[in-house]
Each structure stands twice: as structure tokens, then as C-alpha cells.
Amino acid sequence: MERSPGAKLIDKAVDVLFLCRDAGGPVGVTEAARRLGMPKSSAARIVGALVRRGFLRQEEPSGKYALSNVFYSFTSALSERNLLIPRAVPVMEKIFRVLRETVHLNVADGLERVCVHVLESPQQLKAVMPVGQRSPLYCGGSSKAILAFSDEETMERVFARPFRKFTGNTIVGKKAMREEIRRIRERGYAVSHGERVEGITSVSVPVFHPGGKLAASLTVSVPTARYTESLREKILRELSAASAGITRGLG
């Protein structure tokens, strides 16, 4: 069925929002038009409307555009309606008090994982994980803990795409990744030594709904310089208990 001009315009406006989310920095009208394949005049009208409605803000002195803080209100509203985060926060706070390292909760969104809640280490040298940060499901501990326990359809969709190398430690070989997934399933947790960000080690466990369906991954991320095998064991004890606690809370 042919889409109406209004529907097409809405699609383009959403494309602009996704571009601003994923660009890694403010985006100009000319760049938006080029990357989205639309006339500059159309991009300018869409950006102007999004600014007027408070979804984008103009950065000074560049004159480029970025997502506004209004999206925090959407995140807050979503969190209040979602059982996962309220159930996870108390157990995450316990891990945080014991380890004083960055703890984050992550969920799958398509073929990516997205961080939905984080408690950031108070230490000067620490791992940083912003809420909303995304990563492919093949890259990093929190992603691999989700991928390893995802359904086969998701698994094959991930493996059907090329793997991008983020650091020298990113696993980009498909055979090597399948072996990594096998190990994660066998031992019940995932570890990343600088696969997405150099100098950061993460330990992650899956979190399940009471019926056994994957809900999320729970991760502790630390500077690699502070990581030891004894710390790994301590992290795993805390994460395993926390994961079980969240599952009970979701029942």
C-alpha cells in the first residue's frame, strides 16, 4: 500500500532522530541530508520542527544539532512501567556497595545490546557506561552474555552480518565467536578483556525471567589494571546471586 506524504515525512523525522542518536556528536543539516539521502531543504524543515517541539537542540558555536534532554523523561517513564529495572536496582546497589566498581544492566534491542541502568564506580580510575550506550551483540561481555542465551533466529541474524573490529581484542572470526558462545553457555558467564573499549575488563551473567526466557545481562566493568582472578571470582559470586534475585523478583 502506498504511504501517504504525511507518513513518509514522519519516517524521515524518525530517521533524523536515529541519526542524531548514533552519530557520536552533533549533526549539521547538510550532513543529515547527505547521510539520509534527502534534499537539504527537507532536512532543514524536519530539523526545525524537531527543535521547535523540543526533541533536538542547537549546539553553540557549531550550529549543529543533538538530541535534547527531553529523552531522559521518556527513559524515566519507560523505567517506571518496566518491572526489570525496579527489581534489578536493589541487587545492583548491593553489588555496588561490595565491589565499588561500575555495575550495569543491559537488554537486547534488535541485534544490539543497550545499557538501561548503571551505577558508576566512585573511584577515580573506573569504567564508564552511559545509559543508552549500544553495542553489537558480538562485542563485549554484556553483549555476549545476551547473545549466548538468545534464540537461534537472533543468533543466525547476528552471524549473517560482518563483525566490526572495535579494538585489537574484538573477536571478528565467526568460528572463534561460535566457540566463545559455546564456552559462555557451558560456564554461565561472559568475560571481555578490552573487546569494545581498550583497558576495560567486564564480567557478565545472563538474567532470566522465571519461565526461562532471557531478560537481560548484568555486568561489572573494571579497569583491566585492577582486574585479577580473585576479583573475577568475587564478581561472579555477587553477579550470580544478583541474577537469581532479579529472576525471583520478576516472578
mmCIF file of C-alpha atoms in Angstrom:
data_model
loop_
_atom_site.group_PDB
_atom_site.id
_atom_site.type_symbol
_atom_site.label_atom_id
_atom_site.label_comp_id
_atom_site.label_asym_id
_atom_site.label_seq_id
_atom_site.Cartn_x
_atom_site.Cartn_y
_atom_site.Cartn_z
ATOM 1 C CA MET A 1 0.000 0.000 0.000
ATOM 2 C CA GLU A 2 1.315 3.436 -0.956
ATOM 3 C CA ARG A 3 2.266 5.503 2.062
ATOM 4 C CA SER A 4 0.821 8.989 2.370
ATOM 5 C CA PRO A 5 3.109 12.056 2.217
ATOM 6 C CA GLY A 6 2.485 12.562 5.929
ATOM 7 C CA ALA A 7 3.636 9.036 6.771
ATOM 8 C CA LYS A 8 6.769 9.491 4.670
ATOM 9 C CA LEU A 9 7.532 12.748 6.483
ATOM 10 C CA ILE A 10 7.186 11.050 9.863
ATOM 11 C CA ASP A 11 9.568 8.314 8.700
ATOM 12 C CA LYS A 12 12.125 10.933 7.699
ATOM 13 C CA ALA A 13 11.805 12.737 11.036
ATOM 14 C CA VAL A 14 12.415 9.461 12.885
ATOM 15 C CA ASP A 15 15.431 8.820 10.634
ATOM 16 C CA VAL A 16 16.854 12.193 11.700
ATOM 17 C CA LEU A 17 16.409 11.307 15.381
ATOM 18 C CA PHE A 18 18.158 7.953 14.942
ATOM 19 C CA LEU A 19 20.981 9.655 13.043
ATOM 20 C CA CYS A 20 21.487 12.143 15.882
ATOM 21 C CA ARG A 21 21.462 9.281 18.389
ATOM 22 C CA ASP A 22 24.076 7.217 16.542
ATOM 23 C CA ALA A 23 26.321 9.908 15.047
ATOM 24 C CA GLY A 24 28.635 10.234 18.048
ATOM 25 C CA GLY A 25 28.338 14.025 18.060
ATOM 26 C CA PRO A 26 26.198 16.937 16.836
ATOM 27 C CA VAL A 27 24.976 16.726 13.224
ATOM 28 C CA GLY A 28 24.567 19.565 10.739
ATOM 29 C CA VAL A 29 21.683 19.927 8.291
ATOM 30 C CA THR A 30 23.944 19.347 5.277
ATOM 31 C CA GLU A 31 25.351 16.153 6.798
ATOM 32 C CA ALA A 32 21.879 14.898 7.724
ATOM 33 C CA ALA A 33 20.628 15.494 4.191
ATOM 34 C CA ARG A 34 23.624 13.702 2.680
ATOM 35 C CA ARG A 35 23.547 10.705 5.006
ATOM 36 C CA LEU A 36 19.786 10.234 4.770
ATOM 37 C CA GLY A 37 19.548 10.874 1.037
ATOM 38 C CA MET A 38 17.088 13.765 1.189
ATOM 39 C CA PRO A 39 17.140 17.342 -0.133
ATOM 40 C CA LYS A 40 18.806 19.840 2.177
ATOM 41 C CA SER A 41 15.618 21.911 2.257
ATOM 42 C CA SER A 42 13.650 18.899 3.526
ATOM 43 C CA ALA A 43 16.259 18.146 6.176
ATOM 44 C CA ALA A 44 16.177 21.779 7.310
ATOM 45 C CA ARG A 45 12.378 21.737 7.685
ATOM 46 C CA ILE A 46 12.418 18.475 9.646
ATOM 47 C CA VAL A 47 15.234 19.622 11.933
ATOM 48 C CA GLY A 48 13.461 22.920 12.522
ATOM 49 C CA ALA A 49 10.255 21.140 13.523
ATOM 50 C CA LEU A 50 12.133 18.811 15.883
ATOM 51 C CA VAL A 51 13.846 21.789 17.512
ATOM 52 C CA ARG A 52 10.527 23.614 17.969
ATOM 53 C CA ARG A 53 8.984 20.555 19.631
ATOM 54 C CA GLY A 54 11.972 20.136 21.925
ATOM 55 C CA PHE A 55 13.394 16.886 20.520
ATOM 56 C CA LEU A 56 16.599 18.470 19.191
ATOM 57 C CA ARG A 57 18.725 21.339 20.438
ATOM 58 C CA GLN A 58 21.183 23.509 18.522
ATOM 59 C CA GLU A 59 24.760 23.408 19.773
ATOM 60 C CA GLU A 60 26.905 26.531 20.006
ATOM 61 C CA PRO A 61 29.107 27.650 18.367
ATOM 62 C CA SER A 62 28.911 24.932 15.670
ATOM 63 C CA GLY A 63 25.227 25.446 14.888
ATOM 64 C CA LYS A 64 24.820 21.672 14.625
ATOM 65 C CA TYR A 65 22.078 19.646 16.280
ATOM 66 C CA ALA A 66 21.912 16.980 19.004
ATOM 67 C CA LEU A 67 19.202 15.135 20.917
ATOM 68 C CA SER A 68 17.702 17.207 23.715
ATOM 69 C CA ASN A 69 17.275 16.201 27.334
ATOM 70 C CA VAL A 70 13.583 15.507 26.734
ATOM 71 C CA PHE A 71 14.554 11.901 26.024
ATOM 72 C CA TYR A 72 15.502 11.442 29.675
ATOM 73 C CA SER A 73 11.825 11.876 30.518
ATOM 74 C CA PHE A 74 10.969 9.071 28.089
ATOM 75 C CA THR A 75 13.587 6.842 29.716
ATOM 76 C CA SER A 76 12.202 7.613 33.157
ATOM 77 C CA ALA A 77 8.634 6.875 32.090
ATOM 78 C CA LEU A 78 9.703 3.599 30.486
ATOM 79 C CA SER A 79 11.636 2.579 33.587
ATOM 80 C CA GLU A 80 8.628 3.147 35.833
ATOM 81 C CA ARG A 81 6.495 0.873 33.648
ATOM 82 C CA ASN A 82 9.084 -1.833 33.319
ATOM 83 C CA LEU A 83 9.455 -4.362 36.113
ATOM 84 C CA LEU A 84 13.038 -5.230 35.219
ATOM 85 C CA ILE A 85 14.766 -2.059 36.378
ATOM 86 C CA PRO A 86 12.895 -1.649 39.702
ATOM 87 C CA ARG A 87 13.604 -5.300 40.512
ATOM 88 C CA ALA A 88 17.259 -5.007 39.494
ATOM 89 C CA VAL A 89 18.204 -1.778 41.272
ATOM 90 C CA PRO A 90 18.326 -3.116 44.874
ATOM 91 C CA VAL A 91 20.566 -6.060 43.962
ATOM 92 C CA MET A 92 22.740 -3.832 41.774
ATOM 93 C CA GLU A 93 23.180 -1.489 44.729
ATOM 94 C CA LYS A 94 24.345 -4.412 46.869
ATOM 95 C CA ILE A 95 26.979 -5.361 44.265
ATOM 96 C CA PHE A 96 27.996 -1.717 44.067
ATOM 97 C CA ARG A 97 28.479 -1.459 47.832
ATOM 98 C CA VAL A 98 30.581 -4.631 47.956
ATOM 99 C CA LEU A 99 32.772 -4.057 44.888
ATOM 100 C CA ARG A 100 32.783 -0.270 44.368
ATOM 101 C CA GLU A 101 33.024 -0.941 40.632
ATOM 102 C CA THR A 102 30.717 0.047 37.777
ATOM 103 C CA VAL A 103 27.607 -2.155 37.576
ATOM 104 C CA HIS A 104 25.245 -2.035 34.607
ATOM 105 C CA LEU A 105 22.063 -3.709 33.405
ATOM 106 C CA ASN A 106 21.649 -4.352 29.681
ATOM 107 C CA VAL A 107 18.869 -5.569 27.396
ATOM 108 C CA ALA A 108 18.687 -6.644 23.767
ATOM 109 C CA ASP A 109 17.330 -4.216 21.185
ATOM 110 C CA GLY A 110 17.354 -5.876 17.787
ATOM 111 C CA LEU A 111 20.916 -7.012 17.117
ATOM 112 C CA GLU A 112 22.403 -4.691 19.733
ATOM 113 C CA ARG A 113 22.532 -4.526 23.486
ATOM 114 C CA VAL A 114 21.642 -1.283 25.198
ATOM 115 C CA CYS A 115 22.527 -0.219 28.744
ATOM 116 C CA VAL A 116 19.336 0.644 30.647
ATOM 117 C CA HIS A 117 20.666 1.276 34.164
ATOM 118 C CA VAL A 118 24.113 1.926 35.598
ATOM 119 C CA LEU A 119 25.781 2.543 38.949
ATOM 120 C CA GLU A 120 29.136 4.164 38.230
ATOM 121 C CA SER A 121 32.192 3.430 40.357
ATOM 122 C CA PRO A 122 33.182 6.264 42.718
ATOM 123 C CA GLN A 123 36.861 5.512 42.130
ATOM 124 C CA GLN A 124 38.966 7.888 40.060
ATOM 125 C CA LEU A 125 40.059 5.149 37.658
ATOM 126 C CA LYS A 126 36.837 3.472 36.568
ATOM 127 C CA ALA A 127 34.808 2.016 33.732
ATOM 128 C CA VAL A 128 32.221 4.389 32.266
ATOM 129 C CA MET A 129 28.990 3.091 30.735
ATOM 130 C CA PRO A 130 26.341 5.715 29.893
ATOM 131 C CA VAL A 131 22.674 4.753 29.973
ATOM 132 C CA GLY A 132 21.584 4.272 26.372
ATOM 133 C CA GLN A 133 25.029 3.159 25.190
ATOM 134 C CA ARG A 134 24.697 0.491 22.497
ATOM 135 C CA SER A 135 26.968 -2.273 21.234
ATOM 136 C CA PRO A 136 26.591 -5.124 18.717
ATOM 137 C CA LEU A 137 25.658 -8.437 20.295
ATOM 138 C CA TYR A 138 29.005 -9.974 19.350
ATOM 139 C CA CYS A 139 31.172 -7.370 21.071
ATOM 140 C CA GLY A 140 31.860 -7.144 24.811
ATOM 141 C CA GLY A 141 30.902 -9.147 27.869
ATOM 142 C CA SER A 142 27.406 -7.734 28.366
ATOM 143 C CA SER A 143 26.603 -8.303 24.683
ATOM 144 C CA LYS A 144 27.977 -11.845 24.568
ATOM 145 C CA ALA A 145 26.068 -12.825 27.716
ATOM 146 C CA ILE A 146 22.887 -11.839 25.877
ATOM 147 C CA LEU A 147 23.847 -13.417 22.550
ATOM 148 C CA ALA A 148 24.836 -16.759 24.076
ATOM 149 C CA PHE A 149 21.379 -17.250 25.577
ATOM 150 C CA SER A 150 19.321 -15.701 22.756
ATOM 151 C CA ASP A 151 17.117 -17.734 20.416
ATOM 152 C CA GLU A 152 18.626 -19.346 17.324
ATOM 153 C CA GLU A 153 16.981 -16.850 14.960
ATOM 154 C CA THR A 154 18.724 -13.934 16.680
ATOM 155 C CA MET A 155 21.981 -15.876 16.721
ATOM 156 C CA GLU A 156 21.890 -16.533 12.980
ATOM 157 C CA ARG A 157 20.951 -12.932 12.181
ATOM 158 C CA VAL A 158 23.996 -11.764 14.138
ATOM 159 C CA PHE A 159 26.292 -14.252 12.408
ATOM 160 C CA ALA A 160 24.909 -13.330 8.979
ATOM 161 C CA ARG A 161 26.467 -9.862 9.272
ATOM 162 C CA PRO A 162 30.138 -8.869 9.182
ATOM 163 C CA PHE A 163 31.789 -8.331 12.559
ATOM 164 C CA ARG A 164 33.405 -4.930 13.033
ATOM 165 C CA LYS A 165 36.697 -4.709 14.924
ATOM 166 C CA PHE A 166 36.438 -2.139 17.740
ATOM 167 C CA THR A 167 39.824 -2.923 19.333
ATOM 168 C CA GLY A 168 42.639 -5.374 18.814
ATOM 169 C CA ASN A 169 40.811 -7.773 21.150
ATOM 170 C CA THR A 170 37.449 -7.793 19.363
ATOM 171 C CA ILE A 171 36.511 -11.284 18.189
ATOM 172 C CA VAL A 172 35.711 -10.962 14.483
ATOM 173 C CA GLY A 173 36.123 -14.560 13.308
ATOM 174 C CA LYS A 174 32.783 -16.363 13.084
ATOM 175 C CA LYS A 175 34.266 -19.741 14.041
ATOM 176 C CA ALA A 176 36.042 -18.204 17.034
ATOM 177 C CA MET A 177 32.833 -16.470 18.118
ATOM 178 C CA ARG A 178 30.810 -19.688 17.939
ATOM 179 C CA GLU A 179 33.413 -21.340 20.153
ATOM 180 C CA GLU A 180 33.218 -18.377 22.542
ATOM 181 C CA ILE A 181 29.422 -18.724 22.686
ATOM 182 C CA ARG A 182 29.815 -22.437 23.477
ATOM 183 C CA ARG A 183 32.143 -21.611 26.381
ATOM 184 C CA ILE A 184 29.795 -18.939 27.741
ATOM 185 C CA ARG A 185 26.858 -21.345 27.707
ATOM 186 C CA GLU A 186 28.955 -24.009 29.404
ATOM 187 C CA ARG A 187 30.247 -21.861 32.258
ATOM 188 C CA GLY A 188 27.266 -19.495 32.539
ATOM 189 C CA TYR A 189 29.054 -16.160 32.226
ATOM 190 C CA ALA A 190 30.950 -13.999 29.726
ATOM 191 C CA VAL A 191 34.219 -12.117 30.077
ATOM 192 C CA SER A 192 35.607 -9.372 27.849
ATOM 193 C CA HIS A 193 39.170 -8.122 28.058
ATOM 194 C CA GLY A 194 39.057 -4.855 26.133
ATOM 195 C CA GLU A 195 36.917 -6.161 23.256
ATOM 196 C CA ARG A 196 34.900 -2.947 22.947
ATOM 197 C CA VAL A 197 36.981 -0.455 24.945
ATOM 198 C CA GLU A 198 40.686 -0.971 25.470
ATOM 199 C CA GLY A 199 41.734 -1.128 29.112
ATOM 200 C CA ILE A 200 38.336 -2.271 30.388
ATOM 201 C CA THR A 201 37.504 -5.803 31.522
ATOM 202 C CA SER A 202 33.911 -6.864 32.087
ATOM 203 C CA VAL A 203 32.277 -9.915 33.628
ATOM 204 C CA SER A 204 28.637 -10.557 32.714
ATOM 205 C CA VAL A 205 25.896 -13.031 33.537
ATOM 206 C CA PRO A 206 22.508 -13.543 31.892
ATOM 207 C CA VAL A 207 19.309 -12.696 33.746
ATOM 208 C CA PHE A 208 16.236 -14.810 33.031
ATOM 209 C CA HIS A 209 12.508 -14.476 33.509
ATOM 210 C CA PRO A 210 11.049 -17.132 35.850
ATOM 211 C CA GLY A 211 9.907 -19.145 32.816
ATOM 212 C CA GLY A 212 13.456 -19.329 31.482
ATOM 213 C CA LYS A 213 13.289 -16.642 28.790
ATOM 214 C CA LEU A 214 16.262 -14.281 28.618
ATOM 215 C CA ALA A 215 15.546 -10.893 30.202
ATOM 216 C CA ALA A 216 18.877 -9.058 30.346
ATOM 217 C CA SER A 217 22.547 -9.248 31.192
ATOM 218 C CA LEU A 218 24.082 -7.932 34.395
ATOM 219 C CA THR A 219 27.665 -6.720 34.213
ATOM 220 C CA VAL A 220 30.501 -5.473 36.368
ATOM 221 C CA SER A 221 33.105 -3.498 34.414
ATOM 222 C CA VAL A 222 36.519 -2.616 35.841
ATOM 223 C CA PRO A 223 39.783 -1.118 34.606
ATOM 224 C CA THR A 224 41.907 -4.021 33.378
ATOM 225 C CA ALA A 225 44.768 -2.733 35.535
ATOM 226 C CA ARG A 226 42.675 -3.560 38.621
ATOM 227 C CA TYR A 227 41.384 -6.922 37.404
ATOM 228 C CA THR A 228 42.628 -10.150 38.989
ATOM 229 C CA GLU A 229 41.395 -13.729 39.077
ATOM 230 C CA SER A 230 40.417 -13.327 42.724
ATOM 231 C CA LEU A 231 38.379 -10.254 41.794
ATOM 232 C CA ARG A 232 36.726 -12.238 38.990
ATOM 233 C CA GLU A 233 35.638 -14.890 41.490
ATOM 234 C CA LYS A 234 34.281 -12.219 43.826
ATOM 235 C CA ILE A 235 32.410 -10.551 40.959
ATOM 236 C CA LEU A 236 30.914 -13.864 39.859
ATOM 237 C CA ARG A 237 29.646 -14.642 43.354
ATOM 238 C CA GLU A 238 27.894 -11.292 43.523
ATOM 239 C CA LEU A 239 26.536 -11.449 39.967
ATOM 240 C CA SER A 240 25.211 -14.990 40.309
ATOM 241 C CA ALA A 241 23.309 -14.146 43.484
ATOM 242 C CA ALA A 242 22.042 -10.907 41.953
ATOM 243 C CA SER A 243 20.837 -12.595 38.763
ATOM 244 C CA ALA A 244 18.894 -15.172 40.772
ATOM 245 C CA GLY A 245 17.432 -12.395 42.918
ATOM 246 C CA ILE A 246 16.205 -10.450 39.887
ATOM 247 C CA THR A 247 14.626 -13.597 38.442
ATOM 248 C CA ARG A 248 12.722 -14.160 41.693
ATOM 249 C CA GLY A 249 11.614 -10.530 41.667
ATOM 250 C CA LEU A 250 10.217 -10.878 38.152
ATOM 251 C CA GLY A 251 8.015 -13.806 39.183
#
